[in-house]
Each structure stands twice: as structure tokens, then as C-alpha cells.
Amino acid sequence: MAIYNLDQLQHHILLCNGGTCMRNDGEEVTQAVRDEIAKQQAGGFIHTTRTKCNGRCDDGCVTIVYPQGDWYGKMTPESGRELVQALCKGDKLDGHLITNVANTPAN
């Protein structure tokens, strides 16, 4: 699922594949997100990257969307598909949003 023209990139989804997230359906969430991107034909503007632990194990499975800075927790394969659908519409995924770091004041 390589994206070669980054000029069109609107969303970069970081999919936690750390130990706790993997025990909480991390692989299934990753595949569901990628399958939905293909289904929505959104590969030209949504890119995914698997990461190691993002340090929010209590919120596993964690998915992060940049450049928006949205951190989502307790993700499931179904909510992963819903996230892609929401991004395609320019929306956020209500109910799973942990925080938005773009709106968090720096210390």
C-alpha cells in the first residue's frame, strides 16, 4: 500500500502494533483499515504505517491520524473501517477519540 505521490496525502494513519495493541486486535484493525482504504479508493490520499508501542497501552488498540493530531483508542476492526469512512467525509470518529494533540497546549 505504498503511496508515491505525497502531494495528495491528507491523512497519515499510524497503527499501533505494539504488544498490548496486538493482543487487542491490532492486526485485525490494521487489516480492516487497509481494506477499507482500498474499498473507498482512498489510497491516493490516506497512507498507513504500522508502528511499535505508542505508550498508551490502557487505550489499546491505538490509532493515530496526522496531520490532524487525533489519537483514537479502544479501536476494533469495525471502528477502523468507520474511521476511514469518516476521514473520507472530512469527519472524526466520535466515541474513540482520546485526544487531539494539535489542540493541546505545550508545557
Short mmCIF file of C-alpha atoms in Angstrom, two decimals:
data_model
loop_
_atom_site.label_atom_id
_atom_site.label_comp_id
_atom_site.label_asym_id
_atom_site.label_seq_id
_atom_site.Cartn_x
_atom_site.Cartn_y
_atom_site.Cartn_z
CA MET A 1 0.00 0.00 0.00
CA ALA A 2 2.77 2.37 -0.97
CA ILE A 3 1.86 5.95 -1.73
CA TYR A 4 4.28 7.51 -4.15
CA ASN A 5 2.81 10.98 -4.69
CA LEU A 6 2.71 12.62 -1.26
CA ASP A 7 1.35 15.85 -2.74
CA GLN A 8 -2.18 14.42 -2.43
CA LEU A 9 -1.71 12.98 1.08
CA GLN A 10 -4.38 14.24 3.50
CA HIS A 11 -4.23 11.65 6.30
CA HIS A 12 -1.43 9.52 7.70
CA ILE A 13 -2.81 6.77 9.93
CA LEU A 14 -0.34 5.31 12.43
CA LEU A 15 -1.49 1.85 13.52
CA CYS A 16 -0.03 0.66 16.80
CA ASN A 17 1.32 -2.85 16.51
CA GLY A 18 2.93 -2.91 19.95
CA GLY A 19 2.41 -5.89 22.23
CA THR A 20 -0.70 -4.73 24.08
CA CYS A 21 -2.40 -3.43 20.94
CA MET A 22 -1.64 -6.68 19.13
CA ARG A 23 -3.34 -8.56 21.98
CA ASN A 24 -6.31 -6.21 21.45
CA ASP A 25 -6.87 -6.96 17.74
CA GLY A 26 -4.09 -4.72 16.40
CA GLU A 27 -3.52 -6.94 13.38
CA GLU A 28 -7.23 -7.12 12.64
CA VAL A 29 -7.61 -3.34 13.00
CA THR A 30 -4.64 -2.79 10.67
CA GLN A 31 -6.13 -5.07 8.01
CA ALA A 32 -9.63 -3.58 8.37
CA VAL A 33 -8.27 -0.02 7.94
CA ARG A 34 -6.24 -1.01 4.90
CA ASP A 35 -9.14 -2.97 3.39
CA GLU A 36 -11.49 -0.01 3.86
CA ILE A 37 -8.97 2.36 2.27
CA ALA A 38 -8.95 0.09 -0.78
CA LYS A 39 -12.75 -0.22 -0.76
CA GLN A 40 -13.15 3.58 -0.61
CA GLN A 41 -10.43 4.02 -3.26
CA ALA A 42 -8.72 6.37 -0.83
CA GLY A 43 -5.16 5.11 -1.28
CA GLY A 44 -4.19 8.31 -3.06
CA PHE A 45 -4.85 10.48 -0.01
CA ILE A 46 -4.73 8.15 3.03
CA HIS A 47 -1.48 6.40 3.94
CA THR A 48 -0.91 3.91 6.76
CA THR A 49 2.14 2.96 8.77
CA ARG A 50 2.48 0.23 11.38
CA THR A 51 4.25 1.44 14.50
CA LYS A 52 5.62 -0.15 17.61
CA CYS A 53 4.22 0.85 21.01
CA ASN A 54 2.87 4.40 21.23
CA GLY A 55 2.78 4.38 25.03
CA ARG A 56 -1.00 4.31 25.51
CA CYS A 57 -1.41 0.64 26.39
CA ASP A 58 -4.51 1.28 28.55
CA ASP A 59 -6.21 2.60 25.40
CA GLY A 60 -5.19 -0.32 23.13
CA CYS A 61 -5.70 -0.74 20.30
CA VAL A 62 -4.47 2.78 19.44
CA THR A 63 -4.67 4.51 16.06
CA ILE A 64 -3.29 8.00 15.40
CA VAL A 65 -4.17 10.27 12.48
CA TYR A 66 -1.86 13.05 11.31
CA PRO A 67 -1.60 15.87 10.42
CA GLN A 68 -4.81 16.31 12.44
CA GLY A 69 -3.17 15.00 15.62
CA ASP A 70 -6.12 12.79 16.57
CA TRP A 71 -5.42 9.84 18.86
CA TYR A 72 -8.07 7.11 18.92
CA GLY A 73 -8.33 4.30 21.46
CA LYS A 74 -10.16 1.02 22.01
CA MET A 75 -10.21 0.53 18.26
CA THR A 76 -11.82 -2.55 16.74
CA PRO A 77 -11.87 -3.75 13.14
CA GLU A 78 -15.34 -2.18 12.75
CA SER A 79 -14.27 1.17 14.22
CA GLY A 80 -11.18 1.05 11.99
CA ARG A 81 -13.44 0.82 8.94
CA GLU A 82 -15.61 3.62 10.35
CA LEU A 83 -12.51 5.77 10.86
CA VAL A 84 -11.59 5.51 7.18
CA GLN A 85 -15.19 6.31 6.18
CA ALA A 86 -15.16 9.34 8.49
CA LEU A 87 -11.85 10.59 7.11
CA CYS A 88 -13.19 10.27 3.56
CA LYS A 89 -16.04 12.59 4.59
CA GLY A 90 -13.73 15.02 6.41
CA ASP A 91 -15.00 13.92 9.83
CA LYS A 92 -13.55 12.50 13.02
CA LEU A 93 -14.53 9.17 14.58
CA ASP A 94 -16.69 10.06 17.56
CA GLY A 95 -16.62 7.73 20.53
CA HIS A 96 -13.00 6.63 20.15
CA LEU A 97 -11.16 9.97 20.20
CA ILE A 98 -8.74 10.09 23.15
CA THR A 99 -7.22 13.49 22.45
CA ASN A 100 -6.20 15.89 19.75
CA VAL A 101 -2.56 16.83 20.29
CA ALA A 102 -2.79 19.64 17.75
CA ASN A 103 -5.09 21.47 20.18
CA THR A 104 -3.18 20.56 23.35
CA PRO A 105 -1.17 23.48 24.78
CA ALA A 106 2.58 22.89 25.03
CA ASN A 107 4.10 22.88 28.51
#
